[in-house]
C-alpha positions as a Python dict, from the first residue, in 0.01 Angstrom:
ca = {
    (1, 'M'): (0, 0, 0),
    (2, 'Y'): (-171, 197, 283),
    (3, 'T'): (78, 203, 561),
    (4, 'R'): (21, 337, 911),
    (5, 'V'): (13, 140, 1238),
    (6, 'A'): (-349, 245, 1292),
    (7, 'M'): (-482, 253, 938),
    (8, 'M'): (-704, 536, 839),
    (9, 'L'): (-908, 573, 525),
    (10, 'A'): (-1002, 944, 475),
    (11, 'L'): (-1285, 1089, 261),
    (12, 'L'): (-1233, 1445, 139),
    (13, 'G'): (-1519, 1687, 83),
    (14, 'G'): (-1602, 1882, -232),
    (15, 'L'): (-1575, 1663, -526),
    (16, 'G'): (-1459, 1354, -322),
    (17, 'L'): (-1097, 1455, -385),
    (18, 'L'): (-1064, 1816, -280),
    (19, 'A'): (-1189, 1926, 69),
    (20, 'E'): (-1404, 2231, 92),
    (21, 'A'): (-1184, 2395, 353),
    (22, 'G'): (-820, 2357, 255),
    (23, 'G'): (-784, 1976, 272),
    (24, 'T'): (-998, 1920, 576),
    (25, 'I'): (-1080, 1553, 632),
    (26, 'V'): (-1461, 1527, 672),
    (27, 'K'): (-1498, 1146, 722),
    (28, 'S'): (-1258, 873, 802),
    (29, 'F'): (-1247, 491, 887),
    (30, 'A'): (-992, 340, 1111),
    (31, 'D'): (-917, 1, 1281),
    (32, 'E'): (-656, 16, 1555),
    (33, 'T'): (-626, -357, 1556),
    (34, 'V'): (-476, -397, 1221),
    (35, 'E'): (-112, -327, 1107),
    (36, 'K'): (-195, -252, 738),
    (37, 'F'): (-453, -219, 482),
    (38, 'N'): (-331, -420, 168),
    (39, 'H'): (-589, -354, -91),
    (40, 'L'): (-886, -122, -155),
    (41, 'V'): (-1153, -132, -419),
    (42, 'V'): (-1452, 91, -485),
    (43, 'D'): (-1756, -43, -647),
    (44, 'K'): (-1798, 193, -956),
    (45, 'N'): (-2182, 142, -952),
    (46, 'T'): (-2265, 194, -582),
    (47, 'G'): (-1963, 369, -434),
    (48, 'R'): (-1926, 95, -175),
    (49, 'V'): (-1567, 47, -42),
    (50, 'F'): (-1401, -293, 14),
    (51, 'I'): (-1073, -321, 205),
    (52, 'G'): (-843, -631, 242),
    (53, 'A'): (-610, -646, 531),
    (54, 'V'): (-407, -894, 737),
    (55, 'N'): (-674, -1133, 887),
    (56, 'K'): (-962, -879, 807),
    (57, 'L'): (-1198, -792, 533),
    (58, 'Y'): (-1422, -476, 550),
    (59, 'Q'): (-1723, -347, 363),
    (60, 'L'): (-1799, 17, 390),
    (61, 'S'): (-2071, 251, 276),
    (62, 'P'): (-1980, 528, 21),
    (63, 'D'): (-1947, 772, 322),
    (64, 'L'): (-1701, 520, 500),
    (65, 'E'): (-1952, 381, 760),
    (66, 'L'): (-1865, 22, 852),
    (67, 'V'): (-2121, -211, 715),
    (68, 'V'): (-1956, -562, 754),
    (69, 'S'): (-1629, -673, 910),
    (70, 'E'): (-1513, -1028, 842),
    (71, 'T'): (-1226, -1212, 1011),
    (72, 'T'): (-1022, -1417, 769),
    (73, 'G'): (-750, -1542, 995),
    (74, 'P'): (-530, -1655, 1145),
    (75, 'R'): (-579, -2027, 1073),
    (76, 'A'): (-387, -2350, 1127),
    (77, 'D'): (-169, -2392, 809),
    (78, 'S'): (162, -2537, 703),
    (79, 'S'): (361, -2466, 384),
    (80, 'E'): (404, -2843, 361),
    (81, 'C'): (30, -2882, 299),
    (82, 'S'): (-109, -2873, -50),
    (83, 'V'): (-444, -2705, -121),
    (84, 'V'): (-640, -3032, -72),
    (85, 'D'): (-466, -3215, 205),
    (86, 'C'): (-164, -3231, 435),
    (87, 'P'): (97, -3513, 490),
    (88, 'P'): (98, -3682, 838),
    (89, 'T'): (433, -3514, 913),
    (90, 'A'): (324, -3152, 841),
    (91, 'L'): (340, -2930, 1141),
    (92, 'K'): (49, -2679, 1136),
    (93, 'K'): (65, -2356, 1325),
    (94, 'L'): (-158, -2043, 1352),
    (95, 'T'): (-77, -1841, 1043),
    (96, 'D'): (-185, -1484, 938),
    (97, 'N'): (-399, -1452, 626),
    (98, 'V'): (-252, -1165, 428),
    (99, 'N'): (-482, -1031, 166),
    (100, 'K'): (-317, -1068, -173),
    (101, 'A'): (-585, -976, -421),
    (102, 'L'): (-931, -800, -398),
    (103, 'V'): (-1112, -786, -722),
    (104, 'I'): (-1468, -693, -820),
    (105, 'D'): (-1628, -915, -1088),
    (106, 'Y'): (-1914, -676, -1217),
    (107, 'T'): (-2059, -946, -1447),
    (108, 'T'): (-2186, -1149, -1161),
    (109, 'S'): (-2184, -893, -882),
    (110, 'R'): (-1926, -1083, -670),
    (111, 'L'): (-1603, -994, -484),
    (112, 'I'): (-1298, -1210, -534),
    (113, 'V'): (-1088, -1235, -223),
    (114, 'C'): (-749, -1410, -223),
    (115, 'G'): (-518, -1458, 74),
    (116, 'S'): (-181, -1610, 152),
    (117, 'L'): (-329, -1905, 355),
    (118, 'F'): (-358, -2264, 215),
    (119, 'Q'): (-98, -2210, -73),
    (120, 'G'): (-278, -1877, -178),
    (121, 'T'): (-639, -1966, -232),
    (122, 'C'): (-932, -1753, -327),
    (123, 'S'): (-1291, -1719, -235),
    (124, 'V'): (-1596, -1551, -393),
    (125, 'R'): (-1822, -1336, -184),
    (126, 'N'): (-2151, -1154, -243),
    (127, 'L'): (-2077, -802, -343),
    (128, 'H'): (-2374, -666, -152),
    (129, 'N'): (-2283, -855, 160),
    (130, 'I'): (-1932, -990, 212),
    (131, 'S'): (-2041, -1221, 496),
    (132, 'D'): (-2204, -1428, 231),
    (133, 'V'): (-1934, -1669, 95),
    (134, 'V'): (-2059, -1782, -242),
    (135, 'Q'): (-1776, -2016, -330),
    (136, 'M'): (-1453, -2140, -181),
    (137, 'V'): (-1199, -2276, -429),
    (138, 'K'): (-917, -2519, -360),
    (139, 'E'): (-670, -2381, -617),
    (140, 'A'): (-329, -2223, -548),
    (141, 'V'): (-364, -1878, -723),
    (142, 'V'): (-167, -1602, -537),
    (143, 'A'): (149, -1572, -337),
    (144, 'N'): (152, -1767, -11),
    (145, 'N'): (364, -1551, 216),
    (146, 'R'): (344, -1201, 370),
    (147, 'T'): (593, -1020, 130),
    (148, 'A'): (581, -1179, -217),
    (149, 'S'): (385, -969, -474),
    (150, 'T'): (56, -1045, -646),
    (151, 'V'): (-142, -849, -908),
    (152, 'A'): (-486, -967, -1023),
    (153, 'F'): (-744, -792, -1256),
    (154, 'I'): (-1022, -893, -1478),
    (155, 'A'): (-1021, -848, -1850),
    (156, 'P'): (-1137, -1024, -2170),
    (157, 'G'): (-967, -1357, -2248),
    (158, 'P'): (-996, -1702, -2377),
    (159, 'P'): (-1198, -1891, -2495),
    (160, 'S'): (-1403, -1614, -2659),
    (161, 'P'): (-1297, -1265, -2599),
    (162, 'P'): (-1453, -1004, -2557),
    (163, 'V'): (-1745, -1210, -2452),
    (164, 'T'): (-1559, -1417, -2198),
    (165, 'Q'): (-1371, -1259, -1901),
    (166, 'V'): (-1080, -1411, -1719),
    (167, 'M'): (-877, -1306, -1423),
    (168, 'Y'): (-517, -1222, -1506),
    (169, 'V'): (-281, -1300, -1219),
    (170, 'G'): (96, -1213, -1177),
    (171, 'V'): (262, -1391, -875),
    (172, 'T'): (619, -1374, -743),
    (173, 'F'): (765, -1721, -676),
    (174, 'T'): (798, -1781, -311),
    (175, 'G'): (988, -2121, -310),
    (176, 'N'): (867, -2191, 47),
    (177, 'S'): (675, -2509, -41),
    (178, 'P'): (713, -2801, -287),
    (179, 'Y'): (392, -2696, -447),
    (180, 'R'): (495, -2355, -550),
    (181, 'S'): (659, -2471, -877),
    (182, 'E'): (281, -2551, -979),
    (183, 'V'): (180, -2186, -965),
    (184, 'P'): (263, -1979, -1288),
    (185, 'A'): (421, -1647, -1274),
    (186, 'V'): (155, -1513, -1504),
    (187, 'S'): (-171, -1677, -1581),
    (188, 'S'): (-536, -1615, -1712),
    (189, 'R'): (-772, -1792, -1489),
    (190, 'S'): (-1127, -1900, -1563),
    (191, 'L'): (-1429, -1715, -1405),
    (192, 'D'): (-1665, -1987, -1510),
    (193, 'P'): (-1823, -2119, -1188),
    (194, 'N'): (-1765, -2473, -1300),
    (195, 'K'): (-1392, -2432, -1327),
    (196, 'L'): (-1337, -2118, -1126),
    (197, 'F'): (-970, -2004, -1104),
    (198, 'T'): (-840, -2285, -1294),
    (199, 'I'): (-612, -2204, -1586),
    (200, 'A'): (-848, -2078, -1853),
    (201, 'E'): (-708, -2283, -2157),
    (202, 'T'): (-464, -2568, -2121),
    (203, 'A'): (-299, -2799, -2387),
    (204, 'V'): (-21, -3066, -2353),
    (205, 'T'): (265, -2812, -2315),
    (206, 'T'): (94, -2476, -2342),
    (207, 'G'): (-186, -2280, -2207),
    (208, 'T'): (-281, -1937, -2074),
    (209, 'R'): (11, -1932, -1832),
    (210, 'M'): (379, -1857, -1817),
    (211, 'F'): (644, -2005, -1577),
    (212, 'V'): (987, -1895, -1483),
    (213, 'N'): (1210, -2198, -1561),
    (214, 'S'): (1330, -2421, -1290),
    (215, 'L'): (1690, -2312, -1324),
    (216, 'A'): (1618, -1937, -1277),
    (217, 'R'): (1310, -1923, -1046),
    (218, 'E'): (1493, -1945, -707),
    (219, 'R'): (1720, -1637, -793),
    (220, 'Y'): (1508, -1455, -1049),
    (221, 'H'): (1222, -1293, -860),
    (222, 'I'): (982, -1087, -1055),
    (223, 'N'): (787, -823, -850),
    (224, 'Y'): (442, -748, -992),
    (225, 'V'): (329, -388, -938),
    (226, 'Y'): (18, -326, -1145),
    (227, 'G'): (-193, -476, -1410),
    (228, 'F'): (-447, -340, -1661),
    (229, 'S'): (-626, -404, -1999),
    (230, 'S'): (-613, -179, -2296),
    (231, 'G'): (-675, -208, -2665),
    (232, 'G'): (-707, -593, -2689),
    (233, 'F'): (-415, -659, -2468),
    (234, 'S'): (-345, -723, -2090),
    (235, 'Y'): (-37, -564, -1925),
    (236, 'F'): (163, -615, -1620),
    (237, 'L'): (415, -367, -1471),
    (238, 'T'): (711, -535, -1297),
    (239, 'T'): (1044, -486, -1150),
    (240, 'Q'): (1307, -761, -1212),
    (241, 'M'): (1661, -811, -1281),
    (242, 'R'): (1803, -722, -1618),
    (243, 'S'): (1891, -1084, -1680),
    (244, 'S'): (1862, -1424, -1496),
    (245, 'Q'): (2223, -1372, -1380),
    (246, 'A'): (2298, -1123, -1096),
    (247, 'S'): (2230, -790, -1256),
    (248, 'P'): (2076, -448, -1171),
    (249, 'F'): (1691, -422, -1134),
    (250, 'I'): (1476, -257, -1398),
    (251, 'S'): (1114, -206, -1474),
    (252, 'K'): (932, -384, -1748),
    (253, 'L'): (596, -389, -1928),
    (254, 'V'): (462, -731, -1993),
    (255, 'R'): (189, -779, -2266),
    (256, 'I'): (-39, -1062, -2362),
    (257, 'C'): (-308, -1059, -2638),
    (258, 'H'): (-657, -1127, -2510),
    (259, 'D'): (-741, -1406, -2763),
    (260, 'D'): (-402, -1599, -2709),
    (261, 'E'): (-483, -1946, -2582),
    (262, 'N'): (-112, -2036, -2553),
    (263, 'Y'): (58, -1724, -2436),
    (264, 'Y'): (266, -1723, -2762),
    (265, 'S'): (207, -1343, -2761),
    (266, 'Y'): (378, -1304, -2429),
    (267, 'T'): (622, -1009, -2489),
    (268, 'E'): (818, -769, -2256),
    (269, 'I'): (965, -438, -2308),
    (270, 'P'): (1188, -242, -2060),
    (271, 'I'): (1058, 90, -1938),
    (272, 'D'): (1197, 368, -1731),
    (273, 'C'): (1181, 737, -1671),
    (274, 'I'): (1479, 955, -1781),
    (275, 'S'): (1469, 1322, -1695),
    (276, 'D'): (1621, 1604, -1910),
    (277, 'T'): (1927, 1593, -1690),
    (278, 'A'): (1970, 1229, -1765),
    (279, 'K'): (1864, 1108, -1428),
    (280, 'T'): (1719, 761, -1449),
    (281, 'F'): (1415, 646, -1234),
    (282, 'N'): (1419, 267, -1310),
    (283, 'L'): (1193, 107, -1035),
    (284, 'V'): (817, 147, -1088),
    (285, 'Q'): (636, 172, -758),
    (286, 'A'): (270, 242, -845),
    (287, 'A'): (52, 300, -1148),
    (288, 'Y'): (-291, 375, -1282),
    (289, 'V'): (-450, 370, -1615),
    (290, 'G'): (-702, 640, -1694),
    (291, 'K'): (-798, 903, -1941),
    (292, 'A'): (-621, 1228, -2026),
    (293, 'G'): (-763, 1572, -1977),
    (294, 'S'): (-779, 1799, -2278),
    (295, 'D'): (-443, 1974, -2200),
    (296, 'L'): (-252, 1655, -2120),
    (297, 'A'): (-410, 1480, -2433),
    (298, 'Q'): (-279, 1781, -2649),
    (299, 'E'): (69, 1750, -2502),
    (300, 'L'): (71, 1366, -2576),
    (301, 'G'): (-77, 1401, -2919),
    (302, 'I'): (-375, 1196, -2840),
    (303, 'T'): (-749, 1253, -2783),
    (304, 'A'): (-920, 1267, -2442),
    (305, 'Q'): (-1070, 922, -2505),
    (306, 'D'): (-738, 750, -2531),
    (307, 'D'): (-587, 551, -2252),
    (308, 'V'): (-304, 699, -2061),
    (309, 'L'): (-69, 519, -1800),
    (310, 'F'): (41, 723, -1506),
    (311, 'A'): (341, 558, -1322),
    (312, 'V'): (555, 663, -1028),
    (313, 'F'): (920, 557, -1050),
    (314, 'A'): (1201, 557, -796),
    (315, 'E'): (1572, 538, -831),
    (316, 'T'): (1747, 221, -694),
    (317, 'D'): (1900, 248, -350),
    (318, 'Y'): (2251, 103, -428),
    (319, 'S'): (2363, 113, -69),
    (320, 'E'): (2267, -251, -56),
    (321, 'G'): (2460, -344, -374),
    (322, 'D'): (2433, -329, -741),
    (323, 'T'): (2155, -598, -746),
    (324, 'S'): (1939, -422, -500),
    (325, 'S'): (1566, -374, -561),
    (326, 'K'): (1525, -133, -271),
    (327, 'P'): (1392, 208, -389),
    (328, 'A'): (1552, 535, -286),
    (329, 'A'): (1370, 835, -160),
    (330, 'S'): (1356, 1033, -480),
    (331, 'S'): (1083, 967, -727),
    (332, 'A'): (919, 1086, -1041),
    (333, 'L'): (576, 1072, -1200),
    (334, 'C'): (574, 963, -1563),
    (335, 'V'): (294, 970, -1809),
    (336, 'Y'): (267, 741, -2119),
    (337, 'A'): (10, 730, -2401),
    (338, 'L'): (-96, 370, -2464),
    (339, 'K'): (-81, 432, -2827),
    (340, 'S'): (295, 511, -2782),
    (341, 'I'): (336, 192, -2581),
    (342, 'R'): (152, -27, -2853),
    (343, 'R'): (374, 148, -3124),
    (344, 'K'): (684, 37, -2926),
    (345, 'F'): (570, -328, -2888),
    (346, 'M'): (492, -336, -3262),
    (347, 'Q'): (827, -188, -3354),
    (348, 'N'): (1000, -451, -3151),
    (349, 'I'): (799, -731, -3313),
    (350, 'K'): (870, -580, -3657),
    (351, 'T'): (1241, -590, -3565),
    (352, 'C'): (1212, -965, -3482),
    (353, 'F'): (1037, -1036, -3814),
    (354, 'E'): (1334, -859, -3989),
    (355, 'G'): (1574, -1098, -3814),
    (356, 'K'): (1744, -823, -3609),
    (357, 'A'): (1672, -932, -3253),
    (358, 'N'): (1668, -1238, -3030),
    (359, 'R'): (1356, -1440, -2951),
    (360, 'G'): (1306, -1576, -2600),
    (361, 'L'): (1400, -1466, -2244),
    (362, 'D'): (1666, -1659, -2069),
    (363, 'F'): (1453, -1681, -1754),
    (364, 'I'): (1174, -1857, -1950),
    (365, 'S'): (1326, -2026, -2249),
    (366, 'P'): (1656, -2034, -2426),
    (367, 'S'): (1723, -1734, -2651),
    (368, 'H'): (1745, -1768, -3023),
    (369, 'P'): (1799, -1522, -3313),
    (370, 'C'): (1481, -1418, -3477),
    (371, 'I'): (1425, -1563, -3829),
    (372, 'P'): (1364, -1311, -4103),
    (373, 'T'): (995, -1341, -4225),
    (374, 'V'): (900, -1216, -4566),
    (375, 'S'): (571, -1025, -4554),
    (376, 'T'): (404, -812, -4826),
    (377, 'S'): (241, -597, -4566),
    (378, 'F'): (309, -521, -4195),
    (379, 'V'): (34, -755, -4071),
    (380, 'F'): (165, -1009, -3825),
    (381, 'D'): (17, -1328, -3662),
    (382, 'L'): (104, -1249, -3304),
    (383, 'K'): (62, -1621, -3218),
    (384, 'K'): (385, -1682, -3400),
    (385, 'I'): (565, -1453, -3160),
    (386, 'F'): (708, -1552, -2826),
    (387, 'T'): (919, -1330, -2606),
    (388, 'V'): (1131, -1074, -2786),
    (389, 'R'): (1453, -924, -2644),
    (390, 'T'): (1497, -588, -2811),
    (391, 'R'): (1613, -227, -2770),
    (392, 'R'): (1522, -54, -2440),
    (393, 'T'): (1272, 202, -2410),
    (394, 'R'): (1359, 557, -2331),
    (395, 'L'): (1155, 851, -2207),
    (396, 'R'): (1201, 1217, -2259),
    (397, 'R'): (1032, 1505, -2102),
    (398, 'A'): (797, 1720, -2307),
    (399, 'K'): (909, 2055, -2425),
    (400, 'N'): (666, 2254, -2231),
    (401, 'R'): (820, 2245, -1872),
    (402, 'R'): (580, 2489, -1721),
    (403, 'K'): (316, 2219, -1702),
    (404, 'L'): (310, 1884, -1543),
    (405, 'R'): (619, 1682, -1632),
    (406, 'I'): (521, 1468, -1919),
    (407, 'F'): (747, 1187, -2059),
    (408, 'Q'): (721, 1036, -2399),
    (409, 'I'): (850, 701, -2517),
    (410, 'L'): (1131, 721, -2763),
    (411, 'P'): (1379, 461, -2892),
    (412, 'R'): (1717, 485, -2730),
    (413, 'R'): (1987, 606, -2969),
}
């Protein structure tokens, strides 16, 4: 995420974003011994900065002074070991601990730190002093290698949202251990200290989790880019192949209802960015959900209090073949009103209720035609919906081209 050989974190003057003298850096933090900073979070209450890196964890003051530095690796580990023990034949070796998730739990003033060691386990640290390890949990949660993606964030979830909060986690399947089939691609995990990081709700065949099926998971890798919560739903932005067979990569929005204890509401829609010259930017690279300023809100037809998704997309670099997930050099910033995104999901669900689409995704479960459902009003029980394969989402640039390029969601004709 932050990539230089000697990583530097810079604090700009003025309002914290704009320097007083033409972009002058007034404060910085660097560690020449680390290759990369993987994740950075800022405590919204105190301004303290936390950084996760390979084998390192840092706590900085609001003005980037180093407060605490913790070493998290390397440690003796083997992919043949489970989270609780190792077979006698397992060959352990010193292995780097790559930070995979760094999340602040504001309700308990703790920092959740997840690394690639020991099948991708997590620990809980004191938010005021990261040297204080509150709890170590032997539960495989995140990706267990250097390159596979992980996205984690806290939002309302079962059993009693919005009172209860859970940690939503999206993980790329690594396949480097016999135990990885037990780690869901998407899950909601408990933050209750008595069952920390376990699946929040489980039943015989369902729960707050989604797996890529065993026939597809070795070849169908989902890359998780960003996650957020808005309007009673949690979302993940991903890049993945169009189908479970060899096919071009596209971007998708994944959505789960906060009060869904079985993930029946798990739904996906494709999302991309198409310029007015029909140039398609199909691979999402980074994103952020925030509020729109007055001008942008007016352009999008929303209020300044509504959520907006800002996303950077790239084109596919096809020099490595039609199924390449490598981004090309060109990119575009796209802006989406969450109201428009919710409307698109609802349109797709309505299409399924009308019997005009397919229900199911081939990398999760077999696809079946949607069954027409009679309803006197457009009020649906989302727990009766599983995954819906529907029309693609298309974006169009707003008419006022003198301002920031703004893209709105439209159905593809």
